[in-house]
mmCIF file of C-alpha atoms in Angstrom:
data_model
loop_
_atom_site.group_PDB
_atom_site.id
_atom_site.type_symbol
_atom_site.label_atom_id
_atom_site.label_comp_id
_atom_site.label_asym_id
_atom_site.label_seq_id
_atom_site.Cartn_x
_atom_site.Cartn_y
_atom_site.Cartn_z
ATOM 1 C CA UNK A 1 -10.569 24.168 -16.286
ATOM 2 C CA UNK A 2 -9.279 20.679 -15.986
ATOM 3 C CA UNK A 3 -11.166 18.684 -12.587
ATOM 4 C CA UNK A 4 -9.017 18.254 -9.297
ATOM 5 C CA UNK A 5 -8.308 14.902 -10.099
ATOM 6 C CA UNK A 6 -6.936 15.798 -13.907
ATOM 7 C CA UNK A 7 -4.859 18.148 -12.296
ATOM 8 C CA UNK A 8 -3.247 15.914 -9.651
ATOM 9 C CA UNK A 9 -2.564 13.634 -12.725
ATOM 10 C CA UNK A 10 0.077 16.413 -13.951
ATOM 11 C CA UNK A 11 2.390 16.005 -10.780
ATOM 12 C CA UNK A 12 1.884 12.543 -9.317
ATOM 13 C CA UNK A 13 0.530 9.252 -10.789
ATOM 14 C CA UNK A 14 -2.882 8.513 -9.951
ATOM 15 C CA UNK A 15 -3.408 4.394 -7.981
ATOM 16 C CA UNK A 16 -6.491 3.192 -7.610
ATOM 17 C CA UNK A 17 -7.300 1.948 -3.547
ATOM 18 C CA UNK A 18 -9.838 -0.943 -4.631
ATOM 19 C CA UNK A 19 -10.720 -3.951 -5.628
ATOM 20 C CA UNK A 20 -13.595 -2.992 -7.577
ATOM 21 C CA UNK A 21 -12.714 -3.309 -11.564
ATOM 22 C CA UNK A 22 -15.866 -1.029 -12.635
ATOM 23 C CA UNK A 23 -14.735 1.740 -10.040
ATOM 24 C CA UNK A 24 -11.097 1.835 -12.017
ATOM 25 C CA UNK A 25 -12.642 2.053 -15.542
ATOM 26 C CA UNK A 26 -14.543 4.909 -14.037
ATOM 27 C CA UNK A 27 -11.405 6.387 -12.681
ATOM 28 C CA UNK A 28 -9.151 5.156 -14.751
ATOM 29 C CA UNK A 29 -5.932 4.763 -12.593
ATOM 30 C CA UNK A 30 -2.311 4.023 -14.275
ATOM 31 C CA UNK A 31 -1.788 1.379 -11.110
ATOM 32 C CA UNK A 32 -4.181 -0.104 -8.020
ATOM 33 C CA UNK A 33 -3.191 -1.542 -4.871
ATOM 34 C CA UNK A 34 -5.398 -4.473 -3.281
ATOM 35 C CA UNK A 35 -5.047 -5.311 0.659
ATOM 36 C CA UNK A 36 -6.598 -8.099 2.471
ATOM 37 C CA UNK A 37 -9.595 -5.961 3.639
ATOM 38 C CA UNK A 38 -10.328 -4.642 -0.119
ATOM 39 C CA UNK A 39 -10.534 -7.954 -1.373
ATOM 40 C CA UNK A 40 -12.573 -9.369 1.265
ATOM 41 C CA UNK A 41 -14.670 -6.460 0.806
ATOM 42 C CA UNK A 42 -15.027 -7.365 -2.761
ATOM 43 C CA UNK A 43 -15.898 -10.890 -2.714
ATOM 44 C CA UNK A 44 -18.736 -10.175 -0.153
ATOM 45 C CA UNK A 45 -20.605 -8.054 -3.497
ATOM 46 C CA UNK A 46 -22.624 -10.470 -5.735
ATOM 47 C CA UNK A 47 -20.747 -8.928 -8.414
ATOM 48 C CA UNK A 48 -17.667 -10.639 -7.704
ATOM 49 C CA UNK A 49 -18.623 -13.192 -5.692
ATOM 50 C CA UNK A 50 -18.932 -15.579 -9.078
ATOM 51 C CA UNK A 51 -15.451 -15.067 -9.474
ATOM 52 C CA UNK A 52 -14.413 -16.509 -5.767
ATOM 53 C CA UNK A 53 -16.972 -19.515 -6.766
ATOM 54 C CA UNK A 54 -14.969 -20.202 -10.396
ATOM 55 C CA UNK A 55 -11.627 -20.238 -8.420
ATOM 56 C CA UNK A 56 -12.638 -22.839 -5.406
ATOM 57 C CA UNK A 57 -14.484 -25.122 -7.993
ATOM 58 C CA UNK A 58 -10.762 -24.653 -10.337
ATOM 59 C CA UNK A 59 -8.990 -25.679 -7.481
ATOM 60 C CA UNK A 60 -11.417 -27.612 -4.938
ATOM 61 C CA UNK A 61 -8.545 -29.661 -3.642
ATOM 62 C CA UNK A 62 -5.074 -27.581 -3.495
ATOM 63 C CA UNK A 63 -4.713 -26.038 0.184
ATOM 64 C CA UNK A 64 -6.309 -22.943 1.857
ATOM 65 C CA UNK A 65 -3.151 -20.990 1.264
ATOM 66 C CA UNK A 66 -2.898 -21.879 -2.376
ATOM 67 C CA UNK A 67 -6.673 -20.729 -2.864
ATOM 68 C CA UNK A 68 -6.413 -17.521 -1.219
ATOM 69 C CA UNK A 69 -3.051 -16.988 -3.582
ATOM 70 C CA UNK A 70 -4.888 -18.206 -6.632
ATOM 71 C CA UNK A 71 -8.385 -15.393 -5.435
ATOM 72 C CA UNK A 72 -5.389 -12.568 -5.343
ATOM 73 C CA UNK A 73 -4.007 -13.408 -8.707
ATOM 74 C CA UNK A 74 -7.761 -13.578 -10.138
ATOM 75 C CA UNK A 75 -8.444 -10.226 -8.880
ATOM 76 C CA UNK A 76 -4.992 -8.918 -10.106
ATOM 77 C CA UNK A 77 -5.550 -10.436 -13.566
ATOM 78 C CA UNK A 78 -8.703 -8.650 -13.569
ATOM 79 C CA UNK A 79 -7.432 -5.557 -12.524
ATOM 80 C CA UNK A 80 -4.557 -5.567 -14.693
ATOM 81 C CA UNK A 81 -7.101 -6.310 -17.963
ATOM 82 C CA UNK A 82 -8.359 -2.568 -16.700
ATOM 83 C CA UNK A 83 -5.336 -0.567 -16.228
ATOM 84 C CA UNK A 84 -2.098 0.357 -17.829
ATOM 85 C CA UNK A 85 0.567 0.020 -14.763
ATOM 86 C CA UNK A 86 1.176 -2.528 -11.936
ATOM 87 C CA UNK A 87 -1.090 -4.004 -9.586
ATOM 88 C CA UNK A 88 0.132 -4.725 -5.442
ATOM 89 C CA UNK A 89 -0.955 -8.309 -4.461
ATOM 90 C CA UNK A 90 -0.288 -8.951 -1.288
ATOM 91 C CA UNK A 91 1.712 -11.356 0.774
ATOM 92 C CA UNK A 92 -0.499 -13.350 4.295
ATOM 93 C CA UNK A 93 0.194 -10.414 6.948
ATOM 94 C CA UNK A 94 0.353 -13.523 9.374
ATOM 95 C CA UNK A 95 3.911 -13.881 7.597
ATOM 96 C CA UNK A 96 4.754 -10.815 8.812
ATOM 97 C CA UNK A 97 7.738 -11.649 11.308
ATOM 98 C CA UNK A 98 8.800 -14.731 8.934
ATOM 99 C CA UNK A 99 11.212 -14.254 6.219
ATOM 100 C CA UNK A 100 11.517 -17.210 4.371
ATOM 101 C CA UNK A 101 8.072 -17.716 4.435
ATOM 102 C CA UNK A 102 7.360 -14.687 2.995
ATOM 103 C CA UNK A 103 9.652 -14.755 -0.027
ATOM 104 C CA UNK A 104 8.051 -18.645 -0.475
ATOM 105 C CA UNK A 105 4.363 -16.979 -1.073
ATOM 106 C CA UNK A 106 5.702 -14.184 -2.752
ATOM 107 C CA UNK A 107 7.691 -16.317 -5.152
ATOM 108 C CA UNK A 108 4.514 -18.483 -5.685
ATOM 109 C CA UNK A 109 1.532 -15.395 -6.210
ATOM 110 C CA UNK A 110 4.664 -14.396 -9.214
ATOM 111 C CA UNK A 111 4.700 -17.871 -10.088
ATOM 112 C CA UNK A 112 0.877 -17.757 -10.866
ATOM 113 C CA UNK A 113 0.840 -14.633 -12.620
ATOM 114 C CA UNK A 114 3.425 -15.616 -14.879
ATOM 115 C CA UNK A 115 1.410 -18.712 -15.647
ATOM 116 C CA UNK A 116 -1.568 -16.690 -17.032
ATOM 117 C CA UNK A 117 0.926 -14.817 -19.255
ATOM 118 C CA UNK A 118 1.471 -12.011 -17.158
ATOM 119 C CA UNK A 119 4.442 -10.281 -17.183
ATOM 120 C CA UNK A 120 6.076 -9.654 -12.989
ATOM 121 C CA UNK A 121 6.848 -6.610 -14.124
ATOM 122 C CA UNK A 122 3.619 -5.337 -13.969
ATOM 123 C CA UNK A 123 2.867 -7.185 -9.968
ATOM 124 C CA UNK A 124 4.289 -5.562 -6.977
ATOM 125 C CA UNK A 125 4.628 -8.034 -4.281
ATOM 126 C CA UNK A 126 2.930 -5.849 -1.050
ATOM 127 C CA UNK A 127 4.921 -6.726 2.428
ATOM 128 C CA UNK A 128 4.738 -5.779 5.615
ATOM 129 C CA UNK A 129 7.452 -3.393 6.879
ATOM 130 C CA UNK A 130 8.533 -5.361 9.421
ATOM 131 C CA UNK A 131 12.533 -6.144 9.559
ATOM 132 C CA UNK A 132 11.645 -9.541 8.668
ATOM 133 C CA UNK A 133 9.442 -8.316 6.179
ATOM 134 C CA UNK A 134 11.715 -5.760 4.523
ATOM 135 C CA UNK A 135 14.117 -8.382 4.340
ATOM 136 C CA UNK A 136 12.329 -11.013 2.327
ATOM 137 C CA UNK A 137 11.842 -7.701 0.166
ATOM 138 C CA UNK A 138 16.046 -7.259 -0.244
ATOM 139 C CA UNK A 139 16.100 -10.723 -1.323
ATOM 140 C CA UNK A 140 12.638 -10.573 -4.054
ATOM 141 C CA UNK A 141 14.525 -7.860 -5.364
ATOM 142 C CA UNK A 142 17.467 -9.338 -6.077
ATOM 143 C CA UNK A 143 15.769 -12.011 -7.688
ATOM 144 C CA UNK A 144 13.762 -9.717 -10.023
ATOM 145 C CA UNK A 145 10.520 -10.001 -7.715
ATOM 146 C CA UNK A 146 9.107 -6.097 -7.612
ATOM 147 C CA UNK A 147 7.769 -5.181 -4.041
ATOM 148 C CA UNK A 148 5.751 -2.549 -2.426
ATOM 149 C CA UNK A 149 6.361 -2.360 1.624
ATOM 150 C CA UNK A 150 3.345 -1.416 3.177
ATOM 151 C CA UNK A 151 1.997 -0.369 6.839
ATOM 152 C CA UNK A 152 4.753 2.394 6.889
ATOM 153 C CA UNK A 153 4.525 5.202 9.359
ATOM 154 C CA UNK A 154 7.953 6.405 9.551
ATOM 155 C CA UNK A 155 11.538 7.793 8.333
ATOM 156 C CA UNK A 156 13.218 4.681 9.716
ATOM 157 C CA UNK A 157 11.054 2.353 8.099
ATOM 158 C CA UNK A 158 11.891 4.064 4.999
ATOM 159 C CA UNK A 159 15.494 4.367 5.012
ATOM 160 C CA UNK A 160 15.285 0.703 5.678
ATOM 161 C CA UNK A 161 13.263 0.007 2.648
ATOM 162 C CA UNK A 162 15.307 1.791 0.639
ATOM 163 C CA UNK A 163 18.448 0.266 2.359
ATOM 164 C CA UNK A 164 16.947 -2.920 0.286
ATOM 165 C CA UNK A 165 16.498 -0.995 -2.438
ATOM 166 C CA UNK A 166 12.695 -2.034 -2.804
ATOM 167 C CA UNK A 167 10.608 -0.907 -5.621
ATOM 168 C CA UNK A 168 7.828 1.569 -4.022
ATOM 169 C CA UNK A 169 7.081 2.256 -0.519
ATOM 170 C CA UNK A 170 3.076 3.223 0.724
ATOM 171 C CA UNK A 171 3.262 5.727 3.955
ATOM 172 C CA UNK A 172 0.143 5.550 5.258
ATOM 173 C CA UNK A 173 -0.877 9.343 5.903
ATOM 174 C CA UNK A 174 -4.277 8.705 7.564
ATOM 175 C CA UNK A 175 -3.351 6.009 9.907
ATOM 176 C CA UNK A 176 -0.665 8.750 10.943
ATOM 177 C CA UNK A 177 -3.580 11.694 11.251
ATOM 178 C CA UNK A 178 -5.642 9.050 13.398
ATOM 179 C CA UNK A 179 -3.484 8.102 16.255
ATOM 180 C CA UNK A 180 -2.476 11.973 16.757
ATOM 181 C CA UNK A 181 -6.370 12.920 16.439
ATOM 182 C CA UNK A 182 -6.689 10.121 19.312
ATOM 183 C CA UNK A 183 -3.931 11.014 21.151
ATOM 184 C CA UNK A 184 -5.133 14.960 21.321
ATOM 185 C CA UNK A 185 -8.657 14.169 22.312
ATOM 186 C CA UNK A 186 -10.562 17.279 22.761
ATOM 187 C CA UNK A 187 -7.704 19.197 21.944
ATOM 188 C CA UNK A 188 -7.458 18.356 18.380
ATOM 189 C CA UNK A 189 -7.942 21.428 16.087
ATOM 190 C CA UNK A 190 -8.900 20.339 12.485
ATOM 191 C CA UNK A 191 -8.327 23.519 10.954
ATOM 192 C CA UNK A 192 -4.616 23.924 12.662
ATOM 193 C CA UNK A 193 -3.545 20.520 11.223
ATOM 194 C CA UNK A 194 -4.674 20.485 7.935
ATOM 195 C CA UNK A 195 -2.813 20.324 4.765
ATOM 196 C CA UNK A 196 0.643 20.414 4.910
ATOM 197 C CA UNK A 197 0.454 20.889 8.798
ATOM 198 C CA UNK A 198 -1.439 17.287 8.856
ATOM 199 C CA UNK A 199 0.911 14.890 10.696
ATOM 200 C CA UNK A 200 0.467 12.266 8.140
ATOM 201 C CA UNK A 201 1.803 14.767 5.444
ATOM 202 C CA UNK A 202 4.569 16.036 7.603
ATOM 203 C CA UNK A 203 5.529 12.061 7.559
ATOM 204 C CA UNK A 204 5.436 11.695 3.812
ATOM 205 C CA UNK A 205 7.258 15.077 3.280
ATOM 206 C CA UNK A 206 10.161 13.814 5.096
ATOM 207 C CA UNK A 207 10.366 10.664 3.625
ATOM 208 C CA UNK A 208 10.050 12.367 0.278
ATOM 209 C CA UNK A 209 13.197 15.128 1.445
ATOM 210 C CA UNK A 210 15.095 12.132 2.233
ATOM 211 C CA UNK A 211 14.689 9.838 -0.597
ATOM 212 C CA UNK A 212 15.367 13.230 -2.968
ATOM 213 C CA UNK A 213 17.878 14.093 -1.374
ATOM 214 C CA UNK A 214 19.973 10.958 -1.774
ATOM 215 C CA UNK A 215 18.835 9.793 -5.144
ATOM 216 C CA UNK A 216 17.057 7.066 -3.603
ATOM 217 C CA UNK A 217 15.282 5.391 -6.623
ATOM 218 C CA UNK A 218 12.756 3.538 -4.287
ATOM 219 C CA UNK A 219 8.932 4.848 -5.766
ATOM 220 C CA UNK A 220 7.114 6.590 -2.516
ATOM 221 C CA UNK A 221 3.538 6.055 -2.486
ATOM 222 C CA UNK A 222 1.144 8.123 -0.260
ATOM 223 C CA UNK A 223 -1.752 6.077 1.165
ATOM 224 C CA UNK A 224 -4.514 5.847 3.390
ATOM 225 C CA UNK A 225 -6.344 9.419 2.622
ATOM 226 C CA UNK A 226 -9.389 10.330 4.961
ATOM 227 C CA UNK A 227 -9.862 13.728 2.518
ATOM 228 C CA UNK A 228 -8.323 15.366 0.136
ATOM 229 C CA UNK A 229 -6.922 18.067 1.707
ATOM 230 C CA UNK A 230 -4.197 15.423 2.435
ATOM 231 C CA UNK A 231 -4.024 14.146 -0.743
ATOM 232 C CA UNK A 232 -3.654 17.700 -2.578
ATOM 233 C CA UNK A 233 -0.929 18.717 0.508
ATOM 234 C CA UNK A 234 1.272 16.183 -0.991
ATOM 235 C CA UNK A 235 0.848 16.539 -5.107
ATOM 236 C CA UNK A 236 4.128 16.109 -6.498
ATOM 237 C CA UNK A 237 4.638 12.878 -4.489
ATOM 238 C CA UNK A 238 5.898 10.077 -7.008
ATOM 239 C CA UNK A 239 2.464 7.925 -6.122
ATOM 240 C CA UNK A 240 -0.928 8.655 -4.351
ATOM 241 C CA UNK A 241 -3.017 5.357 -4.294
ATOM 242 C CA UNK A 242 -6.787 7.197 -3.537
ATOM 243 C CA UNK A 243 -10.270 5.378 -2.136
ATOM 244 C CA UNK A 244 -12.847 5.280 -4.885
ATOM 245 C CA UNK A 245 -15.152 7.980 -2.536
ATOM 246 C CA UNK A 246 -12.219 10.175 -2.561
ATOM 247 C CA UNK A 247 -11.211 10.055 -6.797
ATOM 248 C CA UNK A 248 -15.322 10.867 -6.951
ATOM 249 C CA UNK A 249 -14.220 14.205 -4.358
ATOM 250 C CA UNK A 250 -11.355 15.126 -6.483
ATOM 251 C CA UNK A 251 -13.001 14.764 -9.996
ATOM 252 C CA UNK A 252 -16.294 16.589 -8.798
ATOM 253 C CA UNK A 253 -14.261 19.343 -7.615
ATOM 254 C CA UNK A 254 -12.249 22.068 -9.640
ATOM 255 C CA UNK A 255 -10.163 23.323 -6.943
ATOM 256 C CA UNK A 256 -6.608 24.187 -8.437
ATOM 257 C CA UNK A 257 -3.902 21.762 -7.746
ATOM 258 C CA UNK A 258 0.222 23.323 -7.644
ATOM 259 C CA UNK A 259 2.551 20.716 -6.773
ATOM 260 C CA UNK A 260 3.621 20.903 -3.086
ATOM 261 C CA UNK A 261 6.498 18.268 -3.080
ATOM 262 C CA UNK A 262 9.574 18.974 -5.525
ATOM 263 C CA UNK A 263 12.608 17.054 -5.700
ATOM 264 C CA UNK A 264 15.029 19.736 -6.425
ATOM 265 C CA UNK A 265 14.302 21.822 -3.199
ATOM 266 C CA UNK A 266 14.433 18.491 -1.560
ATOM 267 C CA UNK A 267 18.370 18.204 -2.626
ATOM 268 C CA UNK A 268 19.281 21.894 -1.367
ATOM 269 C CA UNK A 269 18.188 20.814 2.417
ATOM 270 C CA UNK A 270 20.432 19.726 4.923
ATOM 271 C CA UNK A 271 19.182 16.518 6.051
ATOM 272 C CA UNK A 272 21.751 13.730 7.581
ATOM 273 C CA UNK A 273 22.304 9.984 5.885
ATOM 274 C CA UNK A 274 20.422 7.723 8.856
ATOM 275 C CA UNK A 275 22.620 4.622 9.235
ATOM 276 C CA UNK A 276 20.622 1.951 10.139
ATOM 277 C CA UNK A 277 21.592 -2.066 10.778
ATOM 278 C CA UNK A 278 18.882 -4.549 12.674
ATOM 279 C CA UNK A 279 19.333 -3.287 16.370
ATOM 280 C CA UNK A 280 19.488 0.299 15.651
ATOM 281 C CA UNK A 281 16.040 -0.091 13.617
ATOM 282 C CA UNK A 282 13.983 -2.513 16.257
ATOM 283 C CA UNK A 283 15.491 0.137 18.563
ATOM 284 C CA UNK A 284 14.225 3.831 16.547
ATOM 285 C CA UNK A 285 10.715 2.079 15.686
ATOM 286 C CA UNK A 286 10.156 0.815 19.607
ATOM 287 C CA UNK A 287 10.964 4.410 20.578
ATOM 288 C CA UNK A 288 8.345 5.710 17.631
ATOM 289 C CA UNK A 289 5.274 4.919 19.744
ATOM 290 C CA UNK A 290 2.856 6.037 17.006
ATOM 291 C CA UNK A 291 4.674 3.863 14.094
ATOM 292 C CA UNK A 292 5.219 0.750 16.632
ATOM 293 C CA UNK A 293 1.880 0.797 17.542
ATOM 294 C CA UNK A 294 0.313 1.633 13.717
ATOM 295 C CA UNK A 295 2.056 -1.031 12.452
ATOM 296 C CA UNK A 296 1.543 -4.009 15.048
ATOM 297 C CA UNK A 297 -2.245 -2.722 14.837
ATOM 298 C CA UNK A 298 -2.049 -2.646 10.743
ATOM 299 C CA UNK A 299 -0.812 -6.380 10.950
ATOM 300 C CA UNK A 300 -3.441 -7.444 13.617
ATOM 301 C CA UNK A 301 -6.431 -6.203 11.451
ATOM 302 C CA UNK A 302 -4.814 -7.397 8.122
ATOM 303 C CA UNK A 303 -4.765 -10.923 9.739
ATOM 304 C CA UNK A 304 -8.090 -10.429 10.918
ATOM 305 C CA UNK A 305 -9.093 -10.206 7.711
ATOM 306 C CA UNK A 306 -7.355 -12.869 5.797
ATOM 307 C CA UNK A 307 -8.581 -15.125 8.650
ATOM 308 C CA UNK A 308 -12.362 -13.910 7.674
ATOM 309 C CA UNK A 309 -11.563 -15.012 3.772
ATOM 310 C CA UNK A 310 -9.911 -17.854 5.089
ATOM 311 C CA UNK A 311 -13.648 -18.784 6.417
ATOM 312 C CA UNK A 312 -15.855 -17.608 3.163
ATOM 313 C CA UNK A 313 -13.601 -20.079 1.215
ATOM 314 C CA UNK A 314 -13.983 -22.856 3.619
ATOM 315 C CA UNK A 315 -17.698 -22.244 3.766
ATOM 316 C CA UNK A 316 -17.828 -22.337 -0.101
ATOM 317 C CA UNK A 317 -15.627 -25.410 0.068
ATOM 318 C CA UNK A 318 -18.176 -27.670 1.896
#
């Protein structure tokens, strides 16, 4: 019998949540997602720390902004050397709110891929799914600029995205299965909201009904796992990008994997077309208290972050 994780590999296509490049030949992902925190994660190992020295010393004079971009394409590069499908790079979560800034650094991490040869097919411009956010994404898209909106946490968010017609969305399941965990205290039960009871799954599931349902093209990628009970609870989901602790989990085990999510029962549901302009969405997310506060939270500690590489590179600089 095939492992868990060659299983999953039938129904959904296996990312890779890292920025280590040995972990994905180990694993051997079609696509990987980076984030701020992954890649200051990375460049703290004396593995890849080399790598963060040969960029500043390239570019010892070009702004703090334009290092950081040039570190992400690096990495990407890297990455993309490894595995067969796209890599996420991701846009300064302190752009969050900003449009036009946005689709600037988003036009210039494409504009230094494609200088080391590398097709923007295979980069997915990772954004914030803010409004502002998801609208820098409409306009990317139009332009031929591939995007993956992250820090999502509900159906409104992702009738947005796909509103814009985006590439790939990433739900984050866990970050969902945390604030109701928090919010039960002592009442939590693990065992009564597990699998496809888990409220992160329940998210995904109806993002995935919807998006089936209408023919929505937008990719939906399942993210932030804390087992893999989660991550089996939604096999048949376009995407799953997986922690490197949790691919070891699924290959080491040989539990048997049947696809949960399936597009064709999706269409036979009756599910209502959400019509959504800017006031109506601020409106739906501020009365989501779980998404509104998930995502102002995911931005805070994805700035936190870039703030900390911000200071490794100016340490390095001196």
């Amino acid at each position: 019998m095939n492992n868990t994780l060659e299983q999953l590999r039938q129904y959904t296509t296996v990312v890779a949540d890292t920025g280590d490049f040995a972990l994905m030949q180990t694993y051997r992902p079609t696509d990987a997602t980076t984030n701020p925190s992954l890649i200051l994660k990375a460049i703290q190992q004396d593995t890849y720390r080399p790598l963060l020295k040969e960029v500043i010393q390239a570019h010892h004079q070009a702004s703090l902004a334009d290092i950081t971009d040039h570190l992400l394409v690096k990495f990407g590069q890297n990455i993309l050397n490894i595995i067969p499908g796209r890599v996420s790079t991701e846009v300064d979560a302190r752009l969050s709110f900003d449009t036009a800034a946005t689709i600037k650094r988003a036009k210039h991490l494409i504009h230094l891929y494609e200088q080391q040869g590398i097709d923007r097919q295979r980069v997915l411009i990772k954004i914030a799914s803010t409004w502002e956010g998801i609208q820098a994404a409409k306009q990317l898209e139009q332009e031929g600029i591939k995007c993956n909106l992250t820090l999502l946490f509900s159906l409104v968010q992702a009738v947005a995205c796909a509103d814009a017609k985006v590439q790939l969305i990433s739900p984050f399941v866990g970050r969902i299965y945390d604030w109701y965990k928090k919010q039960a205290g002592t009442q939590w039960d693990e065992v009564t909201y597990a699998g496809v009871n888990d409220p992160g799954v329940k998210s995904v599931t109806q993002i995935f009904h919807y998006y089936k349902k209408f023919a929505i093209s937008t990719e939906i990628m399942g993210a932030s796992f804390r087992n893999t009970g989660q991550i089996l609870a939604l096999a048949g989901c376009d995407l799953l990008t997986i922690s490197p602790d949790l691919l070891q989990a699924l290959q080491q085990s040989t539990q048997t994997v049947s696809p949960i999510l399936d597009a064709n029962t999706a269409q036979q549901l009756d599910i209502q077309p959400l019509i959504l302009n800017e006031a109506s969405f601020r409106f739906l997310l501020n009365q989501d208290a779980m998404a509104s506060e998930k995502l102002s939270e995911g931005i805070r500690a994805f700035a936190n972050d870039a703030e900390k590489l911000d200071r490794i590179i100016l340490d390095y600089k001196k």
